[in-house]
XYZ file of C-alpha atoms in Angstrom:
559
model
C 1.231 7.941 3.060
C -0.289 11.368 3.873
C -0.858 14.862 2.939
C 0.863 17.891 4.637
C -0.442 21.658 4.460
C 0.616 24.795 6.160
C 1.629 28.600 5.979
C 3.095 30.948 8.281
C 0.135 32.924 9.666
C -3.044 32.123 11.645
C -6.077 31.154 10.028
C -8.270 28.247 10.897
C -10.742 28.487 8.129
C -8.037 28.421 5.423
C -5.921 25.472 6.841
C -9.111 23.435 7.166
C -9.909 24.399 3.166
C -6.348 23.274 2.437
C -6.703 19.986 4.112
C -10.164 19.404 2.520
C -8.604 19.810 -0.629
C -6.051 17.324 -0.111
C -8.569 14.687 1.733
C -8.061 12.061 -0.833
C -4.376 11.761 0.391
C -5.487 10.724 3.751
C -8.740 9.042 4.359
C -7.985 7.850 7.897
C -7.964 11.145 9.731
C -7.004 14.813 9.966
C -5.205 16.788 12.420
C -4.322 20.635 12.887
C -2.041 22.722 14.903
C -2.504 26.529 14.902
C -0.971 29.648 16.817
C -0.369 33.066 16.236
C 2.359 32.569 13.633
C 1.765 29.224 12.141
C -0.915 27.075 10.630
C -0.324 23.321 10.078
C -2.743 20.639 8.574
C -2.497 16.864 8.043
C -4.234 14.209 6.239
C -3.569 10.795 7.404
C -3.268 7.512 5.566
C -2.207 5.081 8.512
C 0.167 2.263 7.333
C 2.577 1.573 9.856
C 0.676 2.414 12.999
C -3.161 2.470 13.857
C -5.209 5.649 13.091
C -5.021 6.601 16.762
C -1.519 6.185 17.323
C -0.617 7.739 13.784
C -2.604 10.723 13.940
C -0.585 14.137 13.372
C 0.747 16.504 13.962
C 3.001 14.825 16.410
C 4.330 16.960 19.233
C 7.214 17.074 21.832
C 5.892 16.615 25.536
C 6.618 20.421 25.996
C 4.802 21.312 22.753
C 7.913 23.241 21.631
C 8.562 20.900 18.543
C 5.822 20.022 16.144
C 5.697 17.509 12.927
C 3.641 16.896 9.939
C 4.950 13.997 7.759
C 4.149 12.132 4.719
C 5.975 8.923 3.747
C 7.898 5.799 4.886
C 11.149 5.513 6.580
C 12.365 1.983 6.102
C 15.230 1.828 8.569
C 13.126 3.356 11.296
C 13.396 0.380 13.787
C 17.363 0.468 13.526
C 17.120 4.318 14.385
C 14.684 3.874 17.129
C 16.696 1.516 18.817
C 19.766 3.835 18.610
C 17.603 6.522 20.214
C 16.372 4.587 22.804
C 20.112 3.401 23.606
C 20.482 7.320 24.474
C 17.443 7.554 26.980
C 14.687 8.433 24.434
C 11.326 7.112 25.061
C 8.642 5.887 22.607
C 4.814 5.721 23.046
C 4.033 4.497 19.382
C 5.078 1.810 16.962
C 5.288 3.731 13.711
C 8.067 5.861 12.148
C 6.758 9.229 12.831
C 7.522 9.308 16.371
C 11.185 8.069 15.491
C 11.304 10.791 12.912
C 10.125 13.486 15.557
C 12.361 12.216 18.391
C 15.530 12.051 15.977
C 15.108 15.715 14.807
C 14.471 16.694 18.531
C 17.773 14.652 19.551
C 20.128 15.684 16.849
C 18.497 18.482 14.908
C 17.724 18.618 11.313
C 21.313 16.728 10.609
C 19.224 13.442 11.605
C 17.843 13.619 8.182
C 21.186 12.209 6.629
C 20.296 8.867 8.548
C 16.975 8.398 6.803
C 16.386 5.799 4.203
C 13.149 6.081 2.761
C 10.548 8.461 1.049
C 8.912 11.469 2.792
C 8.162 15.237 2.796
C 7.915 16.707 6.003
C 7.509 20.032 8.007
C 9.210 20.323 11.329
C 8.569 23.359 13.581
C 11.083 24.283 16.026
C 9.318 26.846 18.249
C 12.358 27.737 20.630
C 14.459 28.537 17.255
C 11.560 30.165 15.490
C 12.168 28.134 12.694
C 10.018 25.724 10.179
C 11.870 23.203 8.257
C 10.386 21.696 4.914
C 12.223 18.812 3.358
C 11.990 16.405 0.434
C 13.491 12.934 0.430
C 16.735 12.817 -1.670
C 15.142 10.667 -4.617
C 12.125 12.988 -4.591
C 9.629 10.202 -4.120
C 7.304 12.568 -2.216
C 6.443 15.988 -3.701
C 6.004 19.180 -1.724
C 5.074 22.659 -3.323
C 5.449 26.032 -1.801
C 4.569 29.581 -2.418
C 6.741 32.216 -1.104
C 6.108 35.929 -1.796
C 6.622 39.093 0.374
C 7.343 37.001 3.605
C 4.304 34.907 3.080
C 5.131 31.065 2.948
C 2.272 28.487 1.846
C 3.201 24.762 1.379
C 1.189 21.651 0.451
C 1.503 18.035 -0.962
C -0.375 19.167 -4.104
C -1.070 22.094 -5.950
C -4.614 21.992 -4.920
C -3.613 22.870 -1.679
C -1.935 26.052 -2.394
C -4.345 27.192 -4.908
C -6.870 27.447 -2.060
C -5.253 30.458 -1.175
C -6.127 32.387 -4.441
C -2.655 32.147 -5.577
C -2.182 34.013 -9.054
C -2.323 31.154 -11.580
C -0.152 33.103 -14.224
C 1.777 30.647 -16.641
C 5.469 30.485 -16.204
C 6.566 30.782 -19.869
C 10.142 29.548 -18.989
C 8.816 26.421 -17.400
C 6.592 26.058 -20.535
C 9.551 25.876 -22.787
C 11.055 23.485 -20.502
C 8.066 21.315 -20.715
C 7.970 21.463 -24.540
C 11.494 20.228 -24.482
C 11.402 17.451 -21.829
C 7.613 16.730 -21.552
C 7.668 17.421 -17.960
C 9.401 20.288 -15.498
C 12.253 19.316 -13.471
C 13.739 21.117 -10.585
C 12.070 23.998 -8.616
C 9.831 25.497 -11.412
C 6.081 24.490 -12.039
C 4.028 25.777 -14.876
C 2.552 28.335 -12.515
C 4.884 30.927 -12.011
C 4.389 31.849 -8.343
C 4.491 28.102 -7.138
C 7.708 25.959 -6.700
C 8.576 22.544 -5.869
C 11.137 21.572 -3.123
C 13.759 19.773 -4.917
C 15.001 16.129 -4.236
C 17.537 16.375 -1.387
C 16.489 20.057 -0.636
C 15.449 21.519 2.941
C 13.862 24.984 3.069
C 14.158 26.717 6.302
C 11.621 29.643 7.224
C 13.027 31.925 10.031
C 9.524 32.784 11.524
C 10.751 35.997 12.871
C 12.236 37.906 10.066
C 10.265 35.723 7.449
C 13.292 34.936 5.549
C 13.687 31.607 3.376
C 17.085 29.829 2.974
C 17.964 26.372 1.550
C 20.383 23.665 2.083
C 20.998 20.135 0.631
C 21.519 16.401 2.202
C 21.938 13.047 0.714
C 24.923 13.840 -1.301
C 27.735 13.213 1.167
C 27.839 9.539 0.707
C 27.212 8.856 -3.034
C 29.469 5.716 -3.204
C 29.699 2.269 -1.579
C 32.558 0.612 0.009
C 31.982 -2.061 -2.531
C 33.227 -1.007 -5.885
C 33.394 -4.376 -7.698
C 30.365 -5.957 -9.221
C 29.379 -8.849 -7.036
C 26.233 -10.584 -8.212
C 25.637 -12.113 -4.506
C 26.007 -8.651 -2.777
C 23.700 -7.133 -5.366
C 20.739 -9.712 -4.666
C 21.543 -9.200 -1.061
C 20.882 -5.651 -1.222
C 17.786 -5.790 -3.468
C 16.377 -8.547 -0.976
C 16.884 -6.638 1.948
C 15.295 -3.556 0.398
C 12.237 -5.436 -0.859
C 11.762 -7.150 2.582
C 11.897 -3.641 4.307
C 9.276 -2.203 1.647
C 6.797 -4.552 3.064
C 6.495 -2.793 6.316
C 3.147 -1.718 7.672
C -0.098 -3.174 8.997
C -2.125 -2.636 5.823
C -2.347 -4.883 2.533
C 0.117 -4.497 -0.156
C 0.550 -5.433 -3.520
C 3.021 -5.239 -6.726
C 2.602 -3.645 -10.126
C 3.871 -6.603 -12.237
C 4.662 -5.592 -15.888
C 6.289 -8.796 -16.657
C 9.673 -6.893 -17.129
C 13.007 -7.696 -15.319
C 12.931 -5.098 -12.587
C 9.287 -5.873 -11.362
C 10.041 -9.587 -11.677
C 13.184 -9.065 -9.358
C 10.647 -7.545 -6.799
C 8.283 -10.357 -7.055
C 11.037 -13.133 -6.700
C 12.419 -11.358 -3.695
C 8.870 -11.037 -2.059
C 8.454 -14.963 -2.543
C 12.057 -15.521 -1.620
C 11.585 -13.589 1.887
C 8.370 -15.675 2.625
C 5.811 -12.834 2.448
C 2.416 -14.523 3.067
C 0.214 -12.911 0.729
C 1.402 -11.590 -2.794
C -1.056 -9.847 -4.800
C 0.205 -8.579 -8.299
C -1.592 -6.049 -10.671
C -1.187 -5.473 -14.386
C -2.881 -4.357 -17.380
C -4.391 -5.837 -20.526
C -5.548 -3.822 -23.519
C -8.766 -4.842 -25.280
C -7.369 -4.531 -28.805
C -6.681 -7.222 -31.759
C -2.785 -6.262 -31.791
C -1.309 -8.549 -29.261
C 2.173 -6.599 -29.248
C 0.513 -4.279 -26.794
C -0.125 -7.188 -24.365
C 3.303 -8.717 -24.366
C 3.973 -7.677 -20.801
C 0.426 -8.900 -19.667
C 1.034 -12.336 -21.199
C 4.498 -12.486 -19.514
C 3.084 -11.384 -16.134
C 0.326 -13.859 -16.148
C 3.113 -16.616 -17.016
C 5.227 -15.423 -14.225
C 2.345 -15.657 -11.610
C 1.160 -19.083 -12.625
C 4.986 -20.277 -12.225
C 5.325 -18.487 -8.898
C 1.695 -19.751 -7.818
C 0.430 -16.203 -6.678
C -2.409 -14.306 -6.723
C -2.765 -12.142 -9.815
C -5.079 -9.304 -10.671
C -5.508 -8.280 -14.539
C -7.550 -5.173 -15.566
C -8.901 -5.165 -19.088
C -8.763 -1.636 -20.560
C -10.952 -0.975 -23.513
C -11.078 2.254 -25.668
C -14.084 3.625 -23.774
C -12.274 3.171 -20.274
C -9.216 5.137 -21.584
C -11.182 8.160 -22.894
C -13.282 8.231 -19.695
C -10.029 8.316 -17.535
C -8.125 10.822 -19.791
C -9.725 13.890 -18.398
C -9.737 12.596 -14.632
C -6.127 11.740 -14.777
C -5.177 15.289 -15.710
C -7.222 16.607 -12.947
C -5.364 14.219 -10.632
C -1.940 15.043 -11.438
C -2.767 18.870 -11.844
C -0.613 19.304 -14.778
C -0.066 18.273 -18.286
C 2.174 15.311 -19.272
C 4.013 14.135 -22.393
C 3.399 10.370 -21.572
C 0.495 9.162 -23.753
C -0.246 6.033 -21.505
C -0.964 8.067 -18.338
C -4.777 7.190 -18.351
C -3.850 3.350 -18.085
C -1.803 4.283 -14.853
C -4.823 5.970 -13.443
C -7.224 3.080 -14.023
C -4.770 0.480 -12.780
C -4.236 2.435 -9.621
C -8.176 2.728 -9.189
C -8.527 -1.184 -9.723
C -5.522 -1.979 -7.310
C -6.896 0.337 -4.484
C -9.915 -1.776 -4.067
C -7.632 -4.668 -2.227
C -4.397 -2.647 -1.037
C -3.049 0.309 0.477
C 0.334 0.365 -0.641
C 1.774 -0.975 -3.858
C 5.338 -2.037 -4.872
C 6.925 -1.572 -8.400
C 10.098 -1.965 -10.021
C 10.847 1.617 -10.968
C 14.557 2.985 -10.939
C 16.145 -0.243 -12.011
C 16.693 1.391 -15.691
C 18.297 4.574 -14.141
C 20.607 2.517 -11.890
C 21.798 -0.099 -14.248
C 21.321 1.238 -17.741
C 18.228 -0.007 -18.972
C 17.637 2.635 -21.844
C 19.667 3.144 -25.276
C 20.515 6.619 -24.518
C 23.371 5.190 -21.951
C 24.826 3.264 -25.014
C 24.438 6.510 -27.044
C 26.172 8.438 -24.404
C 29.096 5.828 -24.471
C 29.580 6.219 -28.277
C 29.802 10.022 -27.572
C 32.678 9.454 -24.887
C 34.513 6.964 -27.240
C 34.655 9.925 -29.875
C 36.013 12.233 -27.459
C 38.699 9.675 -26.811
C 39.385 9.204 -30.368
C 39.323 12.650 -31.705
C 40.012 16.055 -30.509
C 37.409 17.545 -28.492
C 36.751 20.533 -30.108
C 35.796 18.680 -33.357
C 33.483 16.299 -31.680
C 31.745 19.185 -30.021
C 31.656 21.249 -33.144
C 29.955 18.423 -35.100
C 27.425 17.603 -32.398
C 26.442 21.143 -31.986
C 26.221 21.652 -35.878
C 23.943 18.800 -35.802
C 21.580 20.393 -33.296
C 21.662 23.531 -34.866
C 20.419 22.076 -38.223
C 17.633 20.365 -36.380
C 16.569 23.581 -34.534
C 17.585 22.260 -31.097
C 20.036 25.311 -30.601
C 19.955 28.776 -31.628
C 22.716 30.587 -33.365
C 25.427 31.367 -31.262
C 24.480 28.729 -28.514
C 26.778 25.930 -27.769
C 26.780 22.532 -25.793
C 29.926 21.147 -24.476
C 29.011 17.429 -24.850
C 31.992 16.577 -22.748
C 30.163 17.782 -19.655
C 27.256 15.511 -18.188
C 24.548 18.079 -17.890
C 25.001 19.246 -21.392
C 24.940 15.800 -22.616
C 22.056 15.026 -20.424
C 20.144 17.879 -21.935
C 20.786 16.413 -25.352
C 20.042 12.896 -24.652
C 16.597 13.717 -22.969
C 15.130 16.015 -25.509
C 11.776 14.910 -26.720
C 10.757 14.732 -30.394
C 8.932 18.289 -31.080
C 5.545 18.149 -32.901
C 6.184 21.452 -34.435
C 9.767 21.632 -35.090
C 9.492 24.333 -37.699
C 7.928 26.502 -34.838
C 10.703 25.987 -32.287
C 12.209 29.270 -32.384
C 8.807 30.930 -32.396
C 6.328 31.599 -29.573
C 6.096 29.922 -27.129
C 9.126 27.761 -28.286
C 11.659 30.455 -27.307
C 14.182 28.391 -25.455
C 16.701 25.886 -26.741
C 18.964 23.076 -25.228
C 21.551 25.656 -24.079
C 18.638 27.582 -22.016
C 17.497 24.269 -20.688
C 21.157 23.382 -19.438
C 21.665 26.832 -17.715
C 18.402 26.240 -16.046
C 19.297 23.018 -14.596
C 22.928 24.440 -13.898
C 21.126 26.893 -11.706
C 19.874 23.979 -9.190
C 22.380 24.213 -6.460
C 21.883 20.191 -5.607
C 25.572 18.776 -5.452
C 24.408 16.134 -7.808
C 24.269 18.736 -10.618
C 27.197 21.180 -9.358
C 29.761 18.068 -8.521
C 28.867 15.579 -11.168
C 30.283 12.144 -10.854
C 33.682 11.680 -12.991
C 32.087 8.599 -14.943
C 30.001 10.564 -17.422
C 27.424 7.636 -17.925
C 27.039 7.215 -14.299
C 26.593 10.934 -13.813
C 23.929 10.935 -16.485
C 22.078 8.109 -14.842
C 22.292 10.031 -11.481
C 20.814 13.113 -13.298
C 17.896 10.920 -14.620
C 17.094 9.998 -11.268
C 17.264 13.274 -10.066
C 15.137 14.902 -12.710
C 13.088 12.385 -14.734
C 12.502 9.985 -11.818
C 11.614 12.590 -9.314
C 9.579 15.204 -11.279
C 8.173 13.147 -13.848
C 7.613 9.359 -12.719
C 7.469 9.925 -8.851
C 5.253 12.990 -8.937
C 2.929 11.421 -11.355
C 2.751 8.168 -9.402
C 2.282 9.819 -6.216
C -0.614 11.797 -7.200
C -2.147 8.973 -8.908
C -1.791 6.349 -6.282
C -2.631 8.807 -3.535
C -5.850 9.735 -5.356
C -7.198 6.550 -4.319
C -5.592 6.459 -0.737
C -2.842 4.276 -1.766
C 0.891 4.900 -1.775
C 3.555 3.715 -4.182
C 6.845 2.099 -3.076
C 10.111 1.704 -4.950
C 12.617 -0.945 -3.304
C 15.195 -0.680 -6.073
C 15.918 2.950 -5.037
C 17.259 2.162 -1.302
C 20.158 4.401 -0.443
C 22.834 1.602 -0.401
C 21.658 0.311 -3.842
C 22.015 3.684 -5.477
C 25.445 4.025 -3.708
C 26.508 0.708 -5.057
C 25.533 1.457 -8.485
C 27.141 4.606 -8.528
C 30.440 2.754 -7.536
C 30.310 0.324 -10.387
C 32.094 1.793 -13.648
C 29.752 2.151 -16.393
C 32.061 0.144 -18.790
C 31.052 -2.935 -16.859
C 27.526 -2.103 -16.947
C 27.531 -1.414 -20.822
C 29.778 -4.530 -21.480
C 28.417 -6.835 -24.220
C 25.960 -4.178 -25.398
C 23.149 -5.648 -23.363
C 20.764 -3.427 -21.150
C 20.954 -4.134 -17.537
C 23.640 -6.534 -17.996
C 24.556 -6.539 -14.301
C 20.907 -7.275 -13.114
C 20.929 -10.245 -15.667
C 24.042 -11.728 -14.306
C 22.996 -11.414 -10.870
C 19.666 -13.121 -11.184
C 20.599 -15.623 -13.889
C 19.621 -19.130 -12.602
C 17.177 -17.264 -9.949
C 14.648 -15.841 -12.349
C 12.921 -17.780 -15.219
C 15.075 -17.901 -18.740
C 12.254 -16.142 -20.337
C 12.557 -12.945 -18.180
C 16.491 -12.895 -18.081
C 16.617 -13.254 -22.077
C 13.605 -11.009 -22.579
C 14.163 -8.171 -24.580
C 13.028 -4.681 -23.268
C 9.553 -3.948 -24.632
C 8.271 -1.101 -22.575
C 4.837 -0.735 -21.220
C 2.655 1.264 -23.569
C -1.196 1.681 -24.246
C -2.478 1.597 -27.931
C -2.965 5.179 -28.063
C -2.079 5.823 -31.749
C -4.591 3.046 -32.687
C -7.232 4.547 -30.757
C -6.368 8.302 -31.783
C -7.721 6.921 -35.361
C -11.014 5.805 -33.465
C -13.146 7.161 -30.830
C -10.327 8.685 -29.002
C -9.352 10.945 -31.794
């Protein structure tokens, strides 16, 4: 939706430079608040309100409370009615004022009631505190620098680097990158820049310049419904998809031709959305296996009779976009298809300002082989003595140079097992224990364990459900969402993820993994819920995965 920037000292020129650095995030306006101890800046992408009514910062009538905000709150109308019943008055139609009024009325605890994606800075001048928060799923990123009492934050690294921050490489983060292909948690590849974690609130005391943290979004991790009910699941998904169409600007859908995005398409049509635009890619290559999803998407849109847009990507397009995409996301990524995401976002942004996708379904309802692999490990612990299972697993990791001598993973624990299941294949295995590959999976696990999020420190008893929850906390937040946010916002377009609504996540946590993994089929419960609602060719389709022909092109011009 927007870009937010700020720091805890007065400098008009510098806050303007930060907002200029993030101008692509908000083409509809800029706003500032500056006093003797704080500078705040905002880039506006107006979606739920007009550019005039949506302009930020938002102020309380007495100017003692100030808010800059990036995101969408999908239950804001419900929250607004409750606040109005308590005497709160509103002057705009969007969700920003609801957030401000709620924070004024109930304090930072109001954040627990939000269902949406957001990063915001809330200044309480009376208390002398600045709150910086990131949504529980980590859909909206926020970076910060804190050193010697100086606090700087921005939606992107570009904003913070406007301050001339030392760009020294964090070797610990580099080692994590080589193990996972991205860096989860608070670290970034720049030693003096950190990320606010999903579900984290940072509080800066403006008087003594100390920084503290708290967590939200973990108190209600389960639904009242703990039995699988296909009608109830469809109802939850339908309600969320409908809520994610909020706003005054045109929106569309990334349609991969897979199960998750097809569910979203079905619910859009089912809820009577007037205009549904879908977008997908096709690769200009003679191997049609790379275009299975494009063919499926084309077939779907013919059957549903909706407006479909297909982008043909050739090798030259892909090469030209590769450098641009890394400038956009500001850091390297292991994902070889990333340039295609950039090209598709550029293509879609000609017509729409918000784009929905089916991301998150795999991490909620077990769409990856690793969940079945985890179940096999769990079954070994039930069948054999635990120390023998752990010993066997650790010897295997030691011989494959994934562990250093003397290091050990307890594979009965969700976090240890998550580290094992999510390691990427190293290109230079024989260099693993040499510079810069000085860390191993035990070091990775220790770093993840240092994150104070209750999802980490208090894992779900159901190990497979816990691993899926960790996937959402680490992989989705700091790889998928961070990448998607920067790419879409680079073109003044926001990404939305209806499958990750609060109640859907709680319901997924409540269903035992045994039921999700029954019959050995990925996303079994989704298939059961939508059987006779989606075409059979989608329900019975194997998971293929969207991919660009990078290896083929590496042997040609791209190489």
